[in-house]
Amino acid sequence: MLLATAKLPALARRRHDMRLRAACLLLFAGGCSMLLAAPESIVEFNRLTGIPNLAAPVFAATMTAFSGASLLLIINWRPAPPQQTLRASRLCVAVYSLTILAIFLLYWAGSAPVEQVALFDVYYANTAYVREMIVTSLATQGVAMMAASALCWRWSREVHGSLRAGLRILAPAYLLIVGNDVIRLVAVAARWNGHDLDFLVDKVSPQLVAPSVLLGAVGFALPLAGPRVMTGARAVRQLWQLTPLWRALQDVPTPNAVRAPLSWWRTSPAVLLTARRTALYDAILALTPYCDPAVREMAYRAALREGDDDSSAAVTADAAVILMARERQRAVPGQPQDATLGSAWRAGDLISLSLALASPVVRNIHEHHVPSQKAARHA
């Protein structure tokens, strides 16, 4: 219900948005149903209203509203011609509004003087009008949930990613609600024939409630949160892939670059990734005047001899040039290569460069040339 309240400002701005209205009704009805499902809430509600068993038709009405809202949301969620969606939406609203009205009319027409907290359906299974209220409520809920499950499963074949996963989770969630309705109807029908299957309502039916609620929550949340989670996971993976290059270049002086310190625990992975890429590009730009085309040509030919294709060999050569430029900058910081030679060199994709640092070609060139550069620095 808190989520439904949070949606009220948006609903006020977009009163004609059927999808938003269905979502708000779904959240509100779901919250009310969970509240009224608790035995303590039922007793307190009946006590406050002073009407025995009034919680029963109210709970039935909220569950019917939840079922209709679920079906309505799926109808408006699934892409379809606007006129077809509008007709189906109006039919859904009309049918379930009339059902809710019928539930209250049938309850007032019947008689349910003895309070029943857990066994209302079977206790009043043979009571005129109340019996019809129970069957109407359970049947319309089951039809809506079955239709919603079928729509979710059918639609899931047309989409991919988190939306498909969410729909595949919603389909069995709705089927669990259908199963709950069927179980309760079986117990009611048993009373009609003089049999006692009350344990189905008292023991079996409650076992389906928690899984259906959990799966429903995950199914609706996954398409909303899935893209964000995937974006964050992709950024984390790329940050990890850039770690070798970052360790190699993090100490490269970049006097003209402005870097704001970012706390990893307070900054989103996407922002951290952007900052890391920017810092790496700044470092590579600072090393460009120190790049030696001869090193690149040597590394390129060595990578080809190792069996790399042309593009992989080019990335390996770029990685070797970067490491050697870093060492040259450390050895002779004030004596860069000819600027025309450095500016002709361009870095490729940062992740490819980072992964190429593990190449044996890069390690061999670095191991053979660094000692001579260190000797030149100490000379």
Short mmCIF file of C-alpha atoms in Angstrom, two decimals:
data_model
loop_
_atom_site.label_atom_id
_atom_site.label_comp_id
_atom_site.label_asym_id
_atom_site.label_seq_id
_atom_site.Cartn_x
_atom_site.Cartn_y
_atom_site.Cartn_z
CA MET A 1 0.00 0.00 0.00
CA LEU A 2 2.95 2.30 0.61
CA LEU A 3 4.10 1.71 -2.97
CA ALA A 4 0.61 2.51 -4.22
CA THR A 5 0.62 5.73 -2.18
CA ALA A 6 4.00 6.67 -3.65
CA LYS A 7 2.46 6.34 -7.13
CA LEU A 8 -0.40 8.75 -6.39
CA PRO A 9 1.41 11.93 -7.60
CA ALA A 10 2.21 10.25 -10.91
CA LEU A 11 -1.37 8.99 -11.15
CA ALA A 12 -2.67 12.53 -10.59
CA ARG A 13 -0.53 13.78 -13.48
CA ARG A 14 -1.41 10.88 -15.79
CA ARG A 15 -5.01 10.07 -14.92
CA HIS A 16 -5.72 8.52 -18.32
CA ASP A 17 -2.73 6.16 -18.29
CA MET A 18 -4.43 2.76 -18.05
CA ARG A 19 -1.18 0.95 -17.33
CA LEU A 20 -0.37 3.23 -14.40
CA ARG A 21 -3.91 2.97 -13.06
CA ALA A 22 -3.74 -0.81 -13.25
CA ALA A 23 -0.36 -0.84 -11.47
CA CYS A 24 -1.67 1.40 -8.66
CA LEU A 25 -4.78 -0.77 -8.25
CA LEU A 26 -2.63 -3.90 -8.26
CA LEU A 27 -0.35 -2.55 -5.53
CA PHE A 28 -3.23 -1.26 -3.41
CA ALA A 29 -5.35 -4.41 -3.74
CA GLY A 30 -2.34 -6.63 -3.10
CA GLY A 31 -1.45 -4.71 0.06
CA CYS A 32 -5.04 -4.83 1.34
CA SER A 33 -5.28 -8.55 0.60
CA MET A 34 -2.09 -9.34 2.50
CA LEU A 35 -3.31 -7.24 5.43
CA LEU A 36 -6.75 -8.87 5.54
CA ALA A 37 -5.33 -12.38 5.12
CA ALA A 38 -3.92 -12.37 8.67
CA PRO A 39 -6.33 -13.91 11.22
CA GLU A 40 -5.66 -11.09 13.68
CA SER A 41 -6.58 -8.51 11.04
CA ILE A 42 -9.81 -10.36 10.24
CA VAL A 43 -10.89 -10.42 13.90
CA GLU A 44 -9.99 -6.76 14.41
CA PHE A 45 -11.74 -5.66 11.19
CA ASN A 46 -14.93 -7.46 12.16
CA ARG A 47 -14.76 -6.00 15.64
CA LEU A 48 -14.27 -2.42 14.40
CA THR A 49 -17.13 -2.64 11.89
CA GLY A 50 -19.43 -4.51 14.25
CA ILE A 51 -20.54 -6.83 11.43
CA PRO A 52 -19.65 -10.53 11.75
CA ASN A 53 -17.59 -11.80 8.81
CA LEU A 54 -17.57 -8.49 6.92
CA ALA A 55 -13.86 -9.12 6.38
CA ALA A 56 -14.82 -12.07 4.13
CA PRO A 57 -16.55 -10.10 1.33
CA VAL A 58 -14.00 -7.29 1.68
CA PHE A 59 -11.14 -9.78 1.28
CA ALA A 60 -12.93 -11.44 -1.62
CA ALA A 61 -13.47 -8.06 -3.28
CA THR A 62 -9.82 -7.03 -2.86
CA MET A 63 -8.62 -10.36 -4.25
CA THR A 64 -10.99 -9.94 -7.19
CA ALA A 65 -9.66 -6.42 -7.72
CA PHE A 66 -6.10 -7.77 -7.54
CA SER A 67 -6.90 -10.45 -10.10
CA GLY A 68 -8.59 -8.00 -12.44
CA ALA A 69 -5.77 -5.48 -12.04
CA SER A 70 -3.19 -8.17 -12.82
CA LEU A 71 -5.01 -9.12 -15.99
CA LEU A 72 -5.52 -5.45 -16.89
CA LEU A 73 -1.83 -4.69 -16.38
CA ILE A 74 -0.75 -7.60 -18.57
CA ILE A 75 -3.21 -6.50 -21.27
CA ASN A 76 -1.76 -2.97 -21.30
CA TRP A 77 1.83 -4.13 -20.77
CA ARG A 78 1.85 -6.42 -23.78
CA PRO A 79 2.31 -4.65 -27.13
CA ALA A 80 -0.87 -4.80 -29.23
CA PRO A 81 -2.92 -2.51 -31.49
CA PRO A 82 -4.29 0.40 -29.37
CA GLN A 83 -7.94 -0.26 -30.22
CA GLN A 84 -7.62 -3.93 -29.32
CA THR A 85 -5.95 -3.05 -26.02
CA LEU A 86 -8.63 -0.46 -25.24
CA ARG A 87 -11.48 -2.90 -25.92
CA ALA A 88 -9.90 -5.63 -23.81
CA SER A 89 -9.20 -3.15 -21.00
CA ARG A 90 -12.77 -1.88 -20.92
CA LEU A 91 -14.14 -5.42 -20.91
CA CYS A 92 -11.82 -6.40 -18.05
CA VAL A 93 -12.77 -3.34 -15.98
CA ALA A 94 -16.50 -3.89 -16.59
CA VAL A 95 -16.46 -7.61 -15.74
CA TYR A 96 -14.45 -7.28 -12.54
CA SER A 97 -16.26 -4.16 -11.36
CA LEU A 98 -19.57 -6.00 -11.72
CA THR A 99 -18.07 -9.00 -9.94
CA ILE A 100 -17.03 -6.88 -6.96
CA LEU A 101 -20.51 -5.35 -6.84
CA ALA A 102 -22.06 -8.83 -7.00
CA ILE A 103 -19.87 -10.04 -4.12
CA PHE A 104 -21.22 -7.36 -1.75
CA LEU A 105 -24.83 -7.72 -2.94
CA LEU A 106 -24.75 -11.48 -2.45
CA TYR A 107 -23.20 -11.10 1.00
CA TRP A 108 -25.92 -8.67 2.12
CA ALA A 109 -28.61 -10.90 0.65
CA GLY A 110 -27.37 -13.90 2.60
CA SER A 111 -26.82 -14.51 6.30
CA ALA A 112 -23.46 -15.14 7.96
CA PRO A 113 -23.94 -14.45 11.70
CA VAL A 114 -21.23 -16.77 13.08
CA GLU A 115 -17.72 -15.38 12.75
CA GLN A 116 -15.35 -17.65 10.84
CA VAL A 117 -11.75 -16.56 10.61
CA ALA A 118 -10.14 -19.42 8.66
CA LEU A 119 -13.00 -21.62 7.41
CA PHE A 120 -15.52 -19.10 6.11
CA ASP A 121 -15.74 -20.68 2.63
CA VAL A 122 -16.55 -24.19 3.80
CA TYR A 123 -18.61 -23.16 6.84
CA TYR A 124 -21.03 -21.18 4.68
CA ALA A 125 -20.77 -23.43 1.61
CA ASN A 126 -24.45 -24.36 1.87
CA THR A 127 -25.79 -20.92 2.86
CA ALA A 128 -27.95 -19.28 0.22
CA TYR A 129 -26.40 -16.27 -1.53
CA VAL A 130 -23.22 -16.51 0.56
CA ARG A 131 -22.52 -19.73 -1.32
CA GLU A 132 -22.93 -17.89 -4.62
CA MET A 133 -20.67 -15.09 -3.36
CA ILE A 134 -17.92 -17.59 -2.56
CA VAL A 135 -18.15 -19.36 -5.91
CA THR A 136 -18.34 -16.09 -7.88
CA SER A 137 -15.26 -14.74 -6.14
CA LEU A 138 -13.13 -17.87 -6.51
CA ALA A 139 -14.22 -18.53 -10.09
CA THR A 140 -13.53 -15.01 -11.38
CA GLN A 141 -10.17 -14.95 -9.62
CA GLY A 142 -9.21 -18.27 -11.17
CA VAL A 143 -10.26 -17.19 -14.66
CA ALA A 144 -8.30 -13.93 -14.41
CA MET A 145 -5.18 -15.63 -13.08
CA MET A 146 -5.36 -18.39 -15.69
CA ALA A 147 -5.71 -15.83 -18.48
CA ALA A 148 -2.87 -13.71 -17.06
CA SER A 149 -0.63 -16.77 -16.81
CA ALA A 150 -1.37 -17.75 -20.41
CA LEU A 151 -0.70 -14.20 -21.63
CA CYS A 152 2.59 -14.03 -19.72
CA TRP A 153 3.77 -17.37 -21.12
CA ARG A 154 2.74 -16.50 -24.67
CA TRP A 155 4.36 -13.07 -24.50
CA SER A 156 7.56 -14.47 -22.99
CA ARG A 157 8.21 -16.27 -26.30
CA GLU A 158 8.41 -12.91 -28.09
CA VAL A 159 10.80 -11.04 -25.76
CA HIS A 160 14.22 -11.56 -24.20
CA GLY A 161 16.30 -10.58 -21.20
CA SER A 162 14.88 -9.58 -17.83
CA LEU A 163 11.38 -9.06 -19.26
CA ARG A 164 11.26 -12.65 -20.47
CA ALA A 165 12.54 -13.90 -17.11
CA GLY A 166 9.95 -11.82 -15.26
CA LEU A 167 7.12 -13.16 -17.42
CA ARG A 168 8.33 -16.74 -16.99
CA ILE A 169 8.21 -16.20 -13.21
CA LEU A 170 4.80 -14.50 -13.24
CA ALA A 171 3.19 -17.35 -15.19
CA PRO A 172 3.66 -20.00 -12.44
CA ALA A 173 2.91 -17.39 -9.75
CA TYR A 174 -0.52 -16.87 -11.26
CA LEU A 175 -0.98 -20.63 -11.63
CA LEU A 176 -0.36 -21.04 -7.89
CA ILE A 177 -3.21 -18.61 -7.24
CA VAL A 178 -5.37 -20.65 -9.63
CA GLY A 179 -4.41 -23.76 -7.70
CA ASN A 180 -5.42 -22.08 -4.45
CA ASP A 181 -8.81 -21.14 -5.91
CA VAL A 182 -9.37 -24.67 -7.21
CA ILE A 183 -8.50 -26.20 -3.84
CA ARG A 184 -10.98 -23.95 -2.06
CA LEU A 185 -13.68 -24.70 -4.65
CA VAL A 186 -13.09 -28.45 -4.19
CA ALA A 187 -13.54 -28.08 -0.43
CA VAL A 188 -16.74 -26.08 -0.97
CA ALA A 189 -18.10 -28.66 -3.46
CA ALA A 190 -17.32 -31.42 -0.96
CA ARG A 191 -19.57 -29.70 1.58
CA TRP A 192 -22.34 -29.63 -1.01
CA ASN A 193 -22.10 -33.42 -1.25
CA GLY A 194 -21.90 -34.00 2.49
CA HIS A 195 -18.16 -34.59 2.67
CA ASP A 196 -15.58 -32.86 4.86
CA LEU A 197 -12.44 -31.67 3.07
CA ASP A 198 -11.98 -28.63 5.28
CA PHE A 199 -8.28 -29.44 5.70
CA LEU A 200 -7.78 -28.24 2.12
CA VAL A 201 -8.77 -24.72 3.18
CA ASP A 202 -7.20 -24.87 6.62
CA LYS A 203 -3.90 -26.63 5.85
CA VAL A 204 -3.19 -26.92 2.11
CA SER A 205 -4.43 -23.58 0.71
CA PRO A 206 -2.24 -21.36 2.97
CA GLN A 207 0.87 -23.20 1.76
CA LEU A 208 0.36 -21.74 -1.73
CA VAL A 209 0.02 -18.13 -0.64
CA ALA A 210 3.63 -17.33 0.28
CA PRO A 211 5.20 -18.81 -2.90
CA SER A 212 2.67 -17.04 -5.13
CA VAL A 213 3.30 -13.69 -3.42
CA LEU A 214 7.08 -14.12 -3.58
CA LEU A 215 7.11 -15.18 -7.24
CA GLY A 216 4.69 -12.40 -8.13
CA ALA A 217 6.87 -9.76 -6.47
CA VAL A 218 9.99 -11.06 -8.21
CA GLY A 219 8.20 -11.36 -11.53
CA PHE A 220 7.04 -7.74 -11.50
CA ALA A 221 10.30 -6.37 -10.06
CA LEU A 222 12.67 -8.18 -12.41
CA PRO A 223 11.71 -6.35 -15.65
CA LEU A 224 11.99 -3.03 -13.77
CA ALA A 225 15.22 -3.71 -11.89
CA GLY A 226 16.77 -6.15 -14.36
CA PRO A 227 18.20 -3.59 -16.82
CA ARG A 228 19.77 -1.61 -13.95
CA VAL A 229 21.24 -4.74 -12.42
CA MET A 230 22.61 -5.88 -15.78
CA THR A 231 24.09 -2.44 -16.43
CA GLY A 232 25.74 -2.45 -13.02
CA ALA A 233 27.05 -6.00 -13.48
CA ARG A 234 28.43 -5.10 -16.91
CA ALA A 235 30.18 -2.05 -15.45
CA VAL A 236 31.67 -4.12 -12.61
CA ARG A 237 32.93 -6.70 -15.10
CA GLN A 238 34.53 -4.02 -17.26
CA LEU A 239 36.12 -2.40 -14.21
CA TRP A 240 37.64 -5.77 -13.36
CA GLN A 241 38.88 -6.21 -16.94
CA LEU A 242 40.49 -2.75 -16.86
CA THR A 243 42.35 -3.50 -13.62
CA PRO A 244 45.65 -4.60 -15.26
CA LEU A 245 45.80 -1.45 -17.38
CA TRP A 246 44.85 0.73 -14.42
CA ARG A 247 47.59 -0.78 -12.25
CA ALA A 248 50.09 -0.15 -15.04
CA LEU A 249 49.11 3.49 -15.67
CA GLN A 250 47.69 4.83 -12.40
CA ASP A 251 51.00 6.53 -11.51
CA VAL A 252 51.48 8.20 -14.91
CA PRO A 253 51.53 11.99 -14.37
CA THR A 254 48.65 13.81 -16.09
CA PRO A 255 49.18 17.48 -15.16
CA ASN A 256 46.37 18.88 -17.32
CA ALA A 257 43.71 16.40 -16.20
CA VAL A 258 41.32 17.17 -13.36
CA ARG A 259 40.26 14.12 -11.37
CA ALA A 260 37.69 14.20 -8.60
CA PRO A 261 38.16 11.47 -5.98
CA LEU A 262 35.29 8.98 -6.00
CA SER A 263 34.38 6.62 -3.18
CA TRP A 264 33.56 3.19 -4.56
CA TRP A 265 31.01 2.51 -1.81
CA ARG A 266 29.04 5.67 -2.62
CA THR A 267 29.42 5.79 -6.41
CA SER A 268 27.58 3.65 -8.94
CA PRO A 269 29.69 1.21 -10.99
CA ALA A 270 28.73 3.03 -14.20
CA VAL A 271 30.11 6.34 -12.89
CA LEU A 272 33.25 4.60 -11.61
CA LEU A 273 33.73 3.02 -15.02
CA THR A 274 33.40 6.37 -16.79
CA ALA A 275 35.93 7.93 -14.41
CA ARG A 276 38.32 5.00 -14.84
CA ARG A 277 38.12 5.20 -18.63
CA THR A 278 38.70 8.95 -18.58
CA ALA A 279 41.73 8.56 -16.31
CA LEU A 280 43.18 5.86 -18.56
CA TYR A 281 42.68 7.93 -21.70
CA ASP A 282 44.39 10.88 -19.96
CA ALA A 283 47.32 8.66 -19.01
CA ILE A 284 47.64 7.26 -22.54
CA LEU A 285 47.48 10.79 -23.95
CA ALA A 286 50.28 11.83 -21.58
CA LEU A 287 52.37 8.85 -22.77
CA THR A 288 51.78 9.45 -26.47
CA PRO A 289 54.92 11.61 -27.00
CA TYR A 290 57.01 8.78 -25.50
CA CYS A 291 55.66 6.07 -27.81
CA ASP A 292 58.21 4.44 -30.10
CA PRO A 293 56.91 3.16 -33.49
CA ALA A 294 59.88 0.80 -33.65
CA VAL A 295 58.66 -0.97 -30.49
CA ARG A 296 55.21 -1.25 -31.96
CA GLU A 297 56.51 -2.78 -35.19
CA MET A 298 58.65 -5.25 -33.26
CA ALA A 299 55.76 -6.27 -31.00
CA TYR A 300 53.38 -6.55 -33.93
CA ARG A 301 55.66 -8.92 -35.82
CA ALA A 302 56.31 -10.96 -32.68
CA ALA A 303 52.57 -11.34 -32.06
CA LEU A 304 52.03 -12.52 -35.64
CA ARG A 305 54.75 -15.12 -35.16
CA GLU A 306 52.94 -16.31 -32.03
CA GLY A 307 49.85 -17.01 -34.13
CA ASP A 308 47.75 -13.89 -33.48
CA ASP A 309 45.59 -12.56 -36.26
CA ASP A 310 46.10 -9.04 -37.57
CA SER A 311 43.72 -7.25 -35.20
CA SER A 312 44.91 -9.15 -32.10
CA ALA A 313 48.53 -8.52 -33.03
CA ALA A 314 47.77 -4.80 -33.41
CA VAL A 315 46.24 -4.64 -29.90
CA THR A 316 49.19 -6.57 -28.45
CA ALA A 317 51.57 -4.14 -30.12
CA ASP A 318 49.66 -1.18 -28.69
CA ALA A 319 49.88 -2.69 -25.19
CA ALA A 320 53.64 -3.16 -25.56
CA VAL A 321 54.05 0.43 -26.77
CA ILE A 322 52.13 1.76 -23.75
CA LEU A 323 54.31 -0.13 -21.26
CA MET A 324 57.51 0.93 -22.96
CA ALA A 325 56.32 4.54 -23.17
CA ARG A 326 55.66 4.47 -19.44
CA GLU A 327 59.19 3.22 -18.78
CA ARG A 328 60.68 5.84 -21.12
CA GLN A 329 58.74 8.60 -19.37
CA ARG A 330 60.09 7.38 -16.01
CA ALA A 331 63.65 7.14 -17.35
CA VAL A 332 63.79 10.46 -19.25
CA PRO A 333 60.67 12.45 -18.30
CA GLY A 334 61.81 15.57 -20.12
CA GLN A 335 62.90 13.90 -23.36
CA PRO A 336 59.90 12.51 -25.27
CA GLN A 337 60.05 10.96 -28.72
CA ASP A 338 59.49 13.07 -31.82
CA ALA A 339 55.92 14.45 -31.49
CA THR A 340 55.08 13.54 -35.08
CA LEU A 341 55.91 9.91 -34.39
CA GLY A 342 53.91 9.87 -31.15
CA SER A 343 50.84 11.53 -32.58
CA ALA A 344 50.61 8.96 -35.36
CA TRP A 345 50.00 6.22 -32.79
CA ARG A 346 46.41 5.72 -31.54
CA ALA A 347 45.17 3.45 -28.76
CA GLY A 348 42.49 0.89 -29.41
CA ASP A 349 39.76 -0.34 -27.06
CA LEU A 350 40.84 -0.02 -23.44
CA ILE A 351 39.57 -3.44 -22.39
CA SER A 352 41.40 -5.13 -25.25
CA LEU A 353 44.57 -3.24 -24.30
CA SER A 354 44.15 -4.25 -20.66
CA LEU A 355 43.71 -7.92 -21.50
CA ALA A 356 46.63 -7.79 -23.94
CA LEU A 357 49.00 -6.88 -21.11
CA ALA A 358 48.97 -10.57 -20.14
CA SER A 359 50.37 -11.55 -23.57
CA PRO A 360 53.79 -13.27 -23.44
CA VAL A 361 54.89 -10.95 -26.28
CA VAL A 362 54.28 -7.89 -24.10
CA ARG A 363 56.01 -9.48 -21.11
CA ASN A 364 59.06 -10.48 -23.16
CA ILE A 365 59.49 -7.04 -24.69
CA HIS A 366 59.08 -5.39 -21.31
CA GLU A 367 61.57 -7.73 -19.62
CA HIS A 368 64.22 -7.26 -22.35
CA HIS A 369 63.98 -3.49 -22.74
CA VAL A 370 63.33 -2.21 -19.22
CA PRO A 371 66.81 -3.11 -17.88
CA SER A 372 68.49 -1.11 -20.64
CA GLN A 373 66.23 1.88 -19.97
CA LYS A 374 66.99 1.69 -16.26
CA ALA A 375 70.68 1.59 -17.04
CA ALA A 376 70.31 4.66 -19.24
CA ARG A 377 68.49 6.45 -16.44
CA HIS A 378 71.30 5.76 -13.94
CA ALA A 379 74.09 6.60 -16.35
#
